[in-house]
Tab-separated table of C-alpha atoms and ligand atoms in Angstrom:
chain	number	residue	atom	x	y	z
A	269	MET	CA	102.332	42.238	86.212
A	270	ALA	CA	99.439	40.719	88.532
A	271	LEU	CA	101.842	41.827	91.999
A	272	GLU	CA	101.422	45.646	90.437
A	273	SER	CA	98.063	45.989	90.091
A	274	CYS	CA	96.951	44.299	93.127
A	275	LEU	CA	99.250	46.929	94.990
A	276	LEU	CA	97.617	49.217	92.475
A	277	LEU	CA	94.505	48.292	94.075
A	278	LEU	CA	95.814	48.234	97.721
A	279	ILE	CA	97.070	52.168	97.157
A	280	LEU	CA	93.291	52.967	95.760
A	281	PHE	CA	91.660	51.503	98.344
A	282	LEU	CA	93.973	52.908	101.150
A	283	LEU	CA	93.137	56.267	98.995
A	284	PHE	CA	89.629	55.879	99.135
A	285	VAL	CA	89.949	54.821	102.920
A	286	GLU	CA	91.337	58.318	103.536
A	287	THR	CA	89.438	60.232	101.552
A	288	ARG	CA	86.135	58.519	103.303
A	289	THR	CA	86.974	59.102	106.796
A	290	LYS	CA	88.344	62.810	106.448
A	291	PRO	CA	84.961	64.250	105.950
A	292	ASN	CA	83.245	62.908	108.906
A	293	GLN	CA	86.244	64.187	111.101
A	294	CYS	CA	84.678	67.487	111.274
A	295	ASN	CA	85.948	68.805	115.194
A	296	HIS	CA	86.147	72.495	114.347
A	297	GLY	CA	86.570	73.191	117.894
A	298	GLU	CA	89.783	73.375	119.704
A	299	ILE	CA	88.130	73.917	123.425
A	300	HIS	CA	86.053	70.267	124.326
A	301	LEU	CA	83.041	69.793	126.342
A	302	GLY	CA	84.238	69.165	130.226
A	303	SER	CA	86.491	72.368	129.575
A	304	GLN	CA	86.543	75.430	132.872
A	305	LEU	CA	88.258	78.575	133.031
A	306	PHE	CA	88.786	80.471	136.299
A	307	PRO	CA	89.410	83.787	137.097
A	308	THR	CA	92.303	83.973	139.502
A	309	SER	CA	95.344	81.411	138.503
A	310	ASN	CA	97.034	83.442	136.427
A	311	LEU	CA	93.564	84.853	134.042
A	312	GLN	CA	93.247	81.789	132.392
A	313	SER	CA	91.788	82.031	128.877
A	314	TRP	CA	91.005	80.343	125.568
A	315	ILE	CA	93.010	81.773	123.106
A	316	SER	CA	93.242	82.119	118.975
A	317	PRO	CA	95.805	80.438	116.904
A	318	SER	CA	97.442	83.759	116.525
A	319	GLY	CA	97.748	84.114	119.927
A	320	HIS	CA	95.970	87.565	119.458
A	321	PHE	CA	92.499	87.364	121.031
A	322	ALA	CA	91.322	85.602	124.189
A	323	PHE	CA	88.080	84.357	125.646
A	324	GLY	CA	87.570	84.293	129.482
A	325	PHE	CA	87.826	86.337	132.737
A	326	TYR	CA	89.254	90.278	132.729
A	327	PRO	CA	89.008	92.073	135.159
A	328	GLN	CA	85.926	94.974	136.147
A	329	GLY	CA	85.552	97.116	138.669
A	330	ASN	CA	86.499	95.029	142.052
A	331	GLY	CA	85.634	91.076	140.138
A	332	PHE	CA	85.315	89.555	136.889
A	333	ALA	CA	83.348	90.260	133.042
A	334	ILE	CA	83.655	87.830	130.573
A	335	GLY	CA	84.723	88.339	127.086
A	336	VAL	CA	86.852	88.665	123.875
A	337	TRP	CA	89.850	90.756	123.847
A	338	LEU	CA	93.000	91.785	122.133
A	339	ILE	CA	96.100	91.038	123.753
A	340	GLY	CA	98.211	93.647	123.932
A	341	GLN	CA	101.050	95.536	126.147
A	342	PRO	CA	100.854	97.145	128.350
A	343	ASP	CA	96.784	96.786	128.228
A	344	ASN	CA	94.431	94.482	126.781
A	345	THR	CA	91.909	95.853	124.551
A	346	VAL	CA	88.557	94.531	125.011
A	347	VAL	CA	86.205	94.287	122.089
A	348	TRP	CA	82.975	91.898	123.223
A	349	THR	CA	81.566	91.263	126.262
A	350	VAL	CA	78.975	88.757	127.122
A	351	ASN	CA	75.841	89.941	129.556
A	352	ARG	CA	77.517	93.557	129.665
A	353	ASP	CA	74.906	95.475	132.237
A	354	ASP	CA	74.827	92.627	134.694
A	355	PRO	CA	77.213	93.242	137.643
A	356	PRO	CA	80.992	91.847	137.880
A	357	VAL	CA	80.823	88.091	139.006
A	358	SER	CA	83.513	86.956	141.931
A	359	SER	CA	87.077	85.299	141.793
A	360	ASN	CA	85.009	82.139	142.477
A	361	ALA	CA	82.974	81.771	139.582
A	362	THR	CA	83.520	79.762	136.706
A	363	ILE	CA	83.288	79.292	133.395
A	364	HIS	CA	82.091	75.567	132.437
A	365	PHE	CA	81.876	73.880	128.775
A	366	SER	CA	79.094	71.434	130.153
A	367	GLU	CA	79.007	67.597	128.957
A	368	LYS	CA	75.527	68.071	127.821
A	369	GLY	CA	77.348	71.145	125.289
A	370	GLU	CA	76.193	74.041	127.204
A	371	LEU	CA	77.961	77.405	128.587
A	372	LEU	CA	78.272	78.239	131.678
A	373	LEU	CA	78.997	80.917	133.857
A	374	ARG	CA	78.913	79.306	137.272
A	375	THR	CA	79.039	81.368	140.357
A	376	GLU	CA	79.641	80.639	144.341
A	377	LYS	CA	75.707	79.597	145.182
A	378	GLY	CA	75.383	77.085	142.358
A	379	TYR	CA	73.706	79.799	139.834
A	380	GLU	CA	74.239	79.083	136.097
A	381	LYS	CA	73.671	81.739	133.261
A	382	PRO	CA	73.954	80.564	129.871
A	383	ILE	CA	76.815	82.492	127.911
A	384	ALA	CA	75.412	81.808	124.403
A	385	GLY	CA	71.716	82.055	124.918
A	386	ASP	CA	69.959	78.571	125.589
A	387	LEU	CA	71.577	76.532	123.346
A	388	ASN	CA	72.458	73.111	124.435
A	389	VAL	CA	73.610	71.314	121.231
A	390	SER	CA	77.327	72.152	121.098
A	391	ASP	CA	79.786	70.060	120.783
A	392	SER	CA	83.018	71.604	120.701
A	393	ALA	CA	84.318	75.581	120.609
A	394	SER	CA	86.625	77.376	118.981
A	395	MET	CA	88.459	81.198	119.691
A	396	LEU	CA	89.395	81.803	116.004
A	397	ASP	CA	91.591	84.196	114.561
A	398	SER	CA	89.232	87.023	113.529
A	399	GLY	CA	88.296	87.607	117.268
A	400	ASN	CA	84.772	85.123	116.346
A	401	PHE	CA	84.086	83.386	119.536
A	402	VAL	CA	82.249	79.855	118.216
A	403	LEU	CA	80.087	77.431	118.898
A	404	TYR	CA	79.743	74.126	117.005
A	405	SER	CA	77.732	71.491	116.573
A	406	GLY	CA	79.413	68.890	114.342
A	407	CYS	CA	80.327	71.127	111.011
A	408	ASN	CA	77.918	73.799	111.438
A	409	ARG	CA	78.356	76.787	113.559
A	410	ILE	CA	75.756	77.215	115.693
A	411	TRP	CA	76.418	80.492	117.787
A	412	GLN	CA	79.192	83.009	116.836
A	413	SER	CA	80.325	86.178	119.318
A	414	PHE	CA	79.855	88.151	116.030
A	415	ASP	CA	75.988	87.909	116.181
A	416	PHE	CA	76.075	89.927	119.273
A	417	PRO	CA	79.164	93.114	118.922
A	418	THR	CA	78.393	95.190	122.142
A	419	ASP	CA	80.911	98.307	121.449
A	420	THR	CA	83.092	97.283	118.587
A	421	ILE	CA	82.949	95.052	115.312
A	422	LEU	CA	86.276	93.647	113.432
A	423	GLY	CA	87.520	92.480	110.207
A	424	GLY	CA	84.848	90.083	108.593
A	425	GLN	CA	82.069	91.691	111.212
A	426	SER	CA	78.892	92.734	109.842
A	427	LEU	CA	76.807	95.227	111.909
A	428	ASN	CA	73.361	94.409	110.031
A	429	ILE	CA	70.388	96.256	109.561
A	430	SER	CA	68.412	97.088	113.022
A	431	HIS	CA	71.404	96.222	115.060
A	432	GLU	CA	73.530	98.787	116.986
A	433	LEU	CA	76.850	99.341	118.670
A	434	VAL	CA	76.464	100.864	121.878
A	435	SER	CA	79.768	102.576	123.504
A	436	SER	CA	80.679	101.282	127.062
A	437	VAL	CA	81.093	103.552	129.881
A	438	SER	CA	84.816	103.939	130.221
A	439	SER	CA	87.836	102.014	128.479
A	440	SER	CA	87.907	100.047	132.470
A	441	ASN	CA	83.862	99.392	132.532
A	442	HIS	CA	82.691	97.807	129.417
A	443	SER	CA	78.468	98.743	130.332
A	444	SER	CA	76.846	100.264	128.257
A	445	GLY	CA	77.675	103.825	128.555
A	446	ARG	CA	75.762	107.214	126.656
A	447	PHE	CA	75.633	106.605	123.249
A	448	PHE	CA	74.953	103.988	120.181
A	449	LEU	CA	75.187	104.148	116.257
A	450	ALA	CA	72.527	101.940	114.910
A	451	MET	CA	72.621	100.846	111.661
A	452	GLN	CA	68.933	102.216	110.075
A	453	GLU	CA	66.612	100.089	108.154
A	454	ASP	CA	66.944	102.801	105.589
A	455	GLY	CA	70.329	101.878	104.671
A	456	ASN	CA	71.616	104.730	107.139
A	457	LEU	CA	74.553	104.097	109.633
A	458	VAL	CA	73.782	107.211	112.685
A	459	ALA	CA	74.752	107.818	116.062
A	460	TYR	CA	72.504	109.245	118.662
A	461	PRO	CA	73.295	109.820	122.561
A	462	ARG	CA	71.446	107.340	124.439
A	463	LYS	CA	69.291	109.312	127.296
A	464	SER	CA	67.930	111.089	123.319
A	465	ALA	CA	64.624	110.020	121.614
A	466	ALA	CA	66.890	109.150	118.817
A	467	LEU	CA	64.946	112.119	116.337
A	468	PRO	CA	66.790	112.898	113.641
A	469	ASN	CA	68.255	116.204	115.695
A	470	ASP	CA	69.401	114.254	118.321
A	471	ALA	CA	71.719	112.444	116.227
A	472	TYR	CA	75.119	113.792	115.805
A	473	TRP	CA	76.606	112.159	112.667
A	474	ALA	CA	75.815	109.977	109.829
A	475	SER	CA	77.500	108.082	107.140
A	476	HIS	CA	74.974	109.232	104.772
A	477	THR	CA	73.832	106.175	103.017
A	478	ASP	CA	70.513	106.323	102.830
A	479	GLU	CA	70.275	108.278	99.876
A	480	ASN	CA	70.730	105.606	97.809
A	481	VAL	CA	68.228	103.364	97.031
A	482	GLY	CA	69.673	100.521	95.081
A	483	THR	CA	73.157	99.940	96.419
A	484	THR	CA	76.615	100.714	98.018
A	485	ILE	CA	79.492	99.952	96.340
A	486	PHE	CA	82.586	101.018	98.723
A	487	ARG	CA	86.148	101.130	96.708
A	488	ALA	CA	89.434	101.651	98.399
A	489	THR	CA	92.295	103.185	96.501
A	490	LEU	CA	95.580	104.603	96.656
A	491	ASP	CA	94.928	107.770	94.426
A	492	ALA	CA	97.561	109.239	91.964
A	493	ASP	CA	98.385	112.252	95.153
A	494	GLY	CA	99.431	109.350	97.171
A	495	ILE	CA	96.626	108.713	99.758
A	496	PHE	CA	94.638	105.708	100.586
A	497	LYS	CA	91.102	106.568	100.498
A	498	LEU	CA	87.453	104.591	100.598
A	499	TYR	CA	84.684	105.601	98.884
A	500	SER	CA	81.299	104.807	98.860
A	501	HIS	CA	79.297	104.867	95.589
A	502	CYS	CA	75.819	104.807	96.250
A	503	PHE	CA	73.920	104.005	93.197
A	504	GLU	CA	70.737	105.877	92.848
A	505	SER	CA	69.748	104.257	89.593
A	506	LYS	CA	71.464	101.951	87.196
A	507	THR	CA	73.687	105.261	85.694
A	508	SER	CA	73.421	107.689	88.711
A	509	TRP	CA	75.312	107.539	91.761
A	510	ARG	CA	76.706	109.828	94.321
A	511	VAL	CA	80.426	109.559	95.864
A	512	HIS	CA	81.662	110.189	99.114
A	513	THR	CA	84.720	110.285	100.595
A	514	GLU	CA	83.940	108.045	104.191
A	515	TRP	CA	87.954	108.070	104.706
A	516	SER	CA	91.482	109.125	103.807
A	517	ALA	CA	94.771	108.377	105.035
A	518	LEU	CA	95.881	111.464	105.114
A	519	SER	CA	93.933	114.929	105.550
A	520	ASN	CA	97.138	117.094	104.076
A	521	GLN	CA	98.236	116.733	101.056
A	522	CYS	CA	102.068	117.677	102.105
A	523	ASP	CA	102.178	114.762	104.110
A	524	VAL	CA	102.817	113.082	101.273
A	525	HIS	CA	106.526	112.619	100.942
A	526	GLY	CA	107.837	113.059	97.776
A	527	PHE	CA	104.519	114.624	96.716
A	528	CYS	CA	106.704	117.117	94.539
A	529	ASP	CA	109.797	116.492	92.895
A	530	PHE	CA	113.347	117.299	93.405
A	531	ASN	CA	114.298	120.977	94.214
A	532	SER	CA	110.974	121.960	94.647
A	533	TYR	CA	108.247	122.185	97.717
A	534	CYS	CA	104.709	121.366	99.292
A	535	SER	CA	102.473	124.059	100.538
A	536	GLY	CA	99.159	124.562	101.145
A	537	THR	CA	96.547	122.819	103.504
A	538	GLY	CA	94.295	119.842	103.361
A	539	THR	CA	93.542	118.587	99.848
A	540	ASN	CA	94.940	121.825	97.886
A	541	GLY	CA	98.983	120.864	97.670
A	542	GLU	CA	100.874	123.157	95.602
A	543	CYS	CA	104.687	122.716	94.180
A	544	SER	CA	107.043	125.894	93.756
A	545	CYS	CA	110.074	126.322	92.491
A	546	TYR	CA	113.266	127.526	95.215
A	547	ARG	CA	114.472	130.229	94.011
A	548	GLY	CA	116.504	130.580	91.596
A	549	PHE	CA	115.119	127.305	89.952
A	550	VAL	CA	112.613	126.516	87.017
A	551	ILE	CA	110.442	123.956	86.838
A	552	ASN	CA	111.314	120.948	84.376
A	553	ASP	CA	108.187	121.231	82.906
A	554	PRO	CA	106.031	123.658	82.971
A	555	ASP	CA	102.971	121.422	81.786
A	556	ASP	CA	103.820	119.304	84.849
A	557	LYS	CA	103.380	120.747	88.552
A	558	PHE	CA	104.936	117.731	89.834
A	559	SER	CA	107.914	117.393	87.366
A	560	GLY	CA	110.223	118.726	90.021
A	561	CYS	CA	112.593	121.955	89.268
A	562	TYR	CA	116.340	122.502	87.936
A	563	ARG	CA	119.041	124.854	88.398
A	564	ASN	CA	118.700	128.095	86.000
A	565	ALA	CA	122.538	128.582	86.270
A	566	SER	CA	124.422	130.022	83.304
A	567	GLU	CA	127.277	127.999	81.658
A	568	SER	CA	130.357	130.467	82.641
A	569	PHE	CA	128.556	128.923	85.927
A	570	CYS	CA	128.996	125.394	85.648
A	571	ALA	CA	132.572	125.950	83.280
A	572	GLY	CA	133.981	127.235	86.344
A	573	SER	CA	134.644	131.367	84.901
A	574	LYS	CA	134.939	133.298	88.554
A	575	GLU	CA	131.922	135.846	87.887
A	576	GLY	CA	129.744	132.427	87.765
A	577	ARG	CA	131.188	131.444	91.116
A	578	GLN	CA	129.065	133.249	93.110
A	579	TYR	CA	126.011	132.478	95.031
A	580	ASN	CA	123.734	133.543	97.764
A	581	LEU	CA	122.484	131.736	100.772
A	582	THR	CA	118.841	132.731	100.543
A	583	ARG	CA	116.362	132.409	103.596
A	584	ILE	CA	112.853	130.807	103.107
A	585	GLU	CA	110.370	131.442	106.060
A	586	ASN	CA	108.793	128.091	107.289
A	587	LEU	CA	110.129	125.720	104.929
A	588	LEU	CA	110.577	121.939	106.861
A	589	PHE	CA	112.705	119.411	105.578
A	590	GLU	CA	111.543	116.416	106.835
A	591	ARG	CA	113.669	113.238	105.600
A	592	ASP	CA	117.091	113.473	104.322
A	593	PRO	CA	116.453	117.024	102.575
A	594	TYR	CA	119.585	116.848	100.623
A	595	SER	CA	120.948	114.665	98.415
A	596	VAL	CA	123.374	114.251	95.426
A	597	LEU	CA	122.264	112.857	92.353
A	598	GLU	CA	124.870	110.954	89.264
A	599	LEU	CA	123.620	112.472	85.902
A	600	GLY	CA	126.095	110.348	83.891
A	601	ARG	CA	129.547	111.417	83.069
A	602	GLY	CA	130.892	113.945	85.117
A	603	LYS	CA	127.609	115.377	85.467
A	604	VAL	CA	126.587	116.072	88.905
A	605	SER	CA	123.330	117.853	90.471
A	606	PHE	CA	122.408	118.904	93.697
A	607	VAL	CA	118.983	118.577	94.897
A	608	LEU	CA	116.606	119.816	97.549
A	609	SER	CA	112.625	119.214	98.834
A	610	GLY	CA	110.826	120.005	101.251
A	611	ARG	CA	107.452	121.173	102.697
A	612	LEU	CA	106.443	124.797	103.557
A	613	SER	CA	104.744	124.532	107.374
A	614	MET	CA	102.312	126.849	108.442
B	984	NAG	C1	80.392	100.124	135.027
B	984	NAG	O1	79.470	101.833	134.729
B	984	NAG	C2	77.685	100.933	135.217
B	984	NAG	C3	76.916	102.386	134.453
B	984	NAG	O2	77.580	103.431	135.251
B	984	NAG	C4	77.599	101.254	137.102
B	984	NAG	O3	76.588	100.775	137.268
B	984	NAG	C5	78.755	100.253	137.422
B	984	NAG	O4	78.419	99.917	138.366
B	984	NAG	C6	79.775	100.161	136.865
B	984	NAG	N1	80.530	99.424	137.182
B	984	NAG	C7	81.422	99.089	137.342
B	984	NAG	C8	82.367	97.744	138.164
B	984	NAG	O5	82.489	100.332	137.610
B	985	NAG	C1	85.652	82.102	147.667
B	985	NAG	O1	85.133	80.742	148.338
B	985	NAG	C2	86.043	80.773	149.402
B	985	NAG	C3	85.092	78.975	149.922
B	985	NAG	O2	83.969	79.068	150.069
B	985	NAG	C4	85.051	81.775	150.250
B	985	NAG	O3	86.168	81.086	151.319
B	985	NAG	C5	85.347	82.772	149.664
B	985	NAG	O4	84.929	84.314	150.202
B	985	NAG	C6	85.062	83.285	148.287
B	985	NAG	N1	85.684	84.087	147.884
B	985	NAG	C7	84.312	85.608	147.006
B	985	NAG	C8	85.300	86.590	146.348
B	985	NAG	O5	83.753	85.306	147.312
B	986	NAG	C1	68.668	71.546	126.553
B	986	NAG	O1	68.446	69.839	127.041
B	986	NAG	C2	67.651	69.710	128.202
B	986	NAG	C3	67.541	68.687	127.990
B	986	NAG	O2	69.231	68.114	128.769
B	986	NAG	C4	66.012	69.977	126.917
B	986	NAG	O3	65.271	69.686	127.659
B	986	NAG	C5	66.155	71.315	126.535
B	986	NAG	O4	64.800	70.857	125.593
B	986	NAG	C6	67.738	71.647	125.613
B	986	NAG	N1	67.113	72.775	125.016
B	986	NAG	C7	67.908	72.676	124.129
B	986	NAG	C8	67.841	74.596	123.192
B	986	NAG	O5	68.197	72.376	123.061
B	987	NAG	C1	73.858	90.080	109.586
B	987	NAG	O1	74.018	89.218	107.885
B	987	NAG	C2	74.582	88.277	108.071
B	987	NAG	C3	74.708	88.063	106.254
B	987	NAG	O2	73.688	87.903	105.454
B	987	NAG	C4	74.557	87.077	109.096
B	987	NAG	O3	75.587	85.506	108.466
B	987	NAG	C5	74.739	87.035	109.526
B	987	NAG	O4	74.166	85.629	110.864
B	987	NAG	C6	73.830	88.481	109.991
B	987	NAG	N1	74.119	88.619	111.592
B	987	NAG	C7	73.043	89.036	112.748
B	987	NAG	C8	73.162	89.408	113.985
B	987	NAG	O5	71.765	88.541	112.240
B	988	NAG	C1	116.915	132.076	82.878
B	988	NAG	O1	118.303	132.828	83.850
B	988	NAG	C2	118.752	134.138	82.514
B	988	NAG	C3	119.646	134.643	83.113
B	988	NAG	O2	120.431	133.901	84.081
B	988	NAG	C4	117.170	134.511	81.912
B	988	NAG	O3	117.188	135.106	80.955
B	988	NAG	C5	115.964	133.155	81.832
B	988	NAG	O4	114.481	134.017	81.729
B	988	NAG	C6	116.100	132.170	82.838
B	988	NAG	N1	114.907	131.120	82.227
B	988	NAG	C7	113.696	131.349	83.091
B	988	NAG	C8	113.269	129.724	82.646
B	988	NAG	O5	113.461	131.479	84.611
B	989	NAG	C1	122.959	137.825	95.321
B	989	NAG	O1	122.518	138.529	95.603
B	989	NAG	C2	122.574	139.916	94.889
B	989	NAG	C3	121.769	140.670	96.014
B	989	NAG	O2	120.212	140.789	95.909
B	989	NAG	C4	122.461	139.752	93.143
B	989	NAG	O3	122.890	141.709	92.823
B	989	NAG	C5	123.088	139.451	92.968
B	989	NAG	O4	123.086	138.627	91.488
B	989	NAG	C6	122.840	137.681	93.663
B	989	NAG	N1	124.204	136.590	92.685
B	989	NAG	C7	123.265	135.085	92.684
B	989	NAG	C8	124.728	134.427	91.702
B	989	NAG	O5	122.053	135.206	92.669
């Protein structure tokens, strides 16, 4: 009995020690002080655990720039660049995470430039799977690349009021390019050419999210028509709002496979899709245009009498059968139905 209590106490004590020590091990970043990166030697980089994002030197012009990219074949996609308007550095440059906790770019003439502002209190860094490059001090995130977007925002990153995205010069030169997208104080997201006074007339696109004095709530729904859409509800007051379709996965209703049921086809462009029966077919339910159609055959046709066995081949212009257009359905004992589905192409 006494031995059992002792064992229990010992186990409790060990558990206590275990839980007491854990919170102090706040070693967030896997990149430690003293780490270095070089542009040469196979373009080393610090890679996120998933292997999708990397931080380090990437080739720019006849030298290198520093940033974060999405790893891909044949090309990587740069999503963030440090000091993007600085000239490229040579192959002798290094990224140095100094013992003092400074993340530095060192070029050959002993020149040093901080990569993350003047912070020198970090003790670890991490390239996260979100694409965010983060510096930690103990348990705290003290700096993150997500706070300084260049031309891209990723999932989980926000473009705050008074911040902007600036396009790149080209897909291979990530210096500031010709356009910018501003998150204005009125909540409107507006795109302008950089060589302009950024007056309302200069804008070539806007999200029109400024009409709302209150809040905007975004909603994405797989609609009854089969298309996934993103909507914004801009609340002007508690009870009145405006709904905008911000984005639609498909712009053409007839691109939705199976929009019209068996033996009918889709016609129309844009959001207007109509279902019609092939000639000689009749709609299953006249109150439901998606109910499909059946062959309006006489009983003698099925019974196999000679006159019933006649059938015509009919031509329908511009009809496109996209999938397996023809299939045979078992409808229970002895009854078989042939079905066709397609869409009219313009
Ligand atoms: C990138 O574009 C900028 C602006 O046009 C230019 O000044 C710079 O030289 C270019 N950089 C490279 C590496 O081509
Ligand atoms: C790099 O440094 C070496 C040795 O100092 C020098 O010979 C070479 O020219 C440098 N390379 C570049 C691209 O500056
Ligand atoms: C960085 O470190 C230096 C000395 O090592 C100190 O003087 C300076 O205040 C530090 N800067 C910051 C932002 O902590
Ligand atoms: C933007 O706002 C979010 C949420 O308030 C905040 O976490 C983030 O640090 C802000 N970013 C910048 C660059 O201010
Ligand atoms: C079906 O066909 C018969 C003649 O074959 C016709 O009288 C009837 O109206 C058709 N039904 C419909 C719904 O079109
Ligand atoms: C085939 O077409 C002819 C001429 O249009 C018509 O007279 C005949 O009734 C059609 N037969 C069937 C089975 O639809």
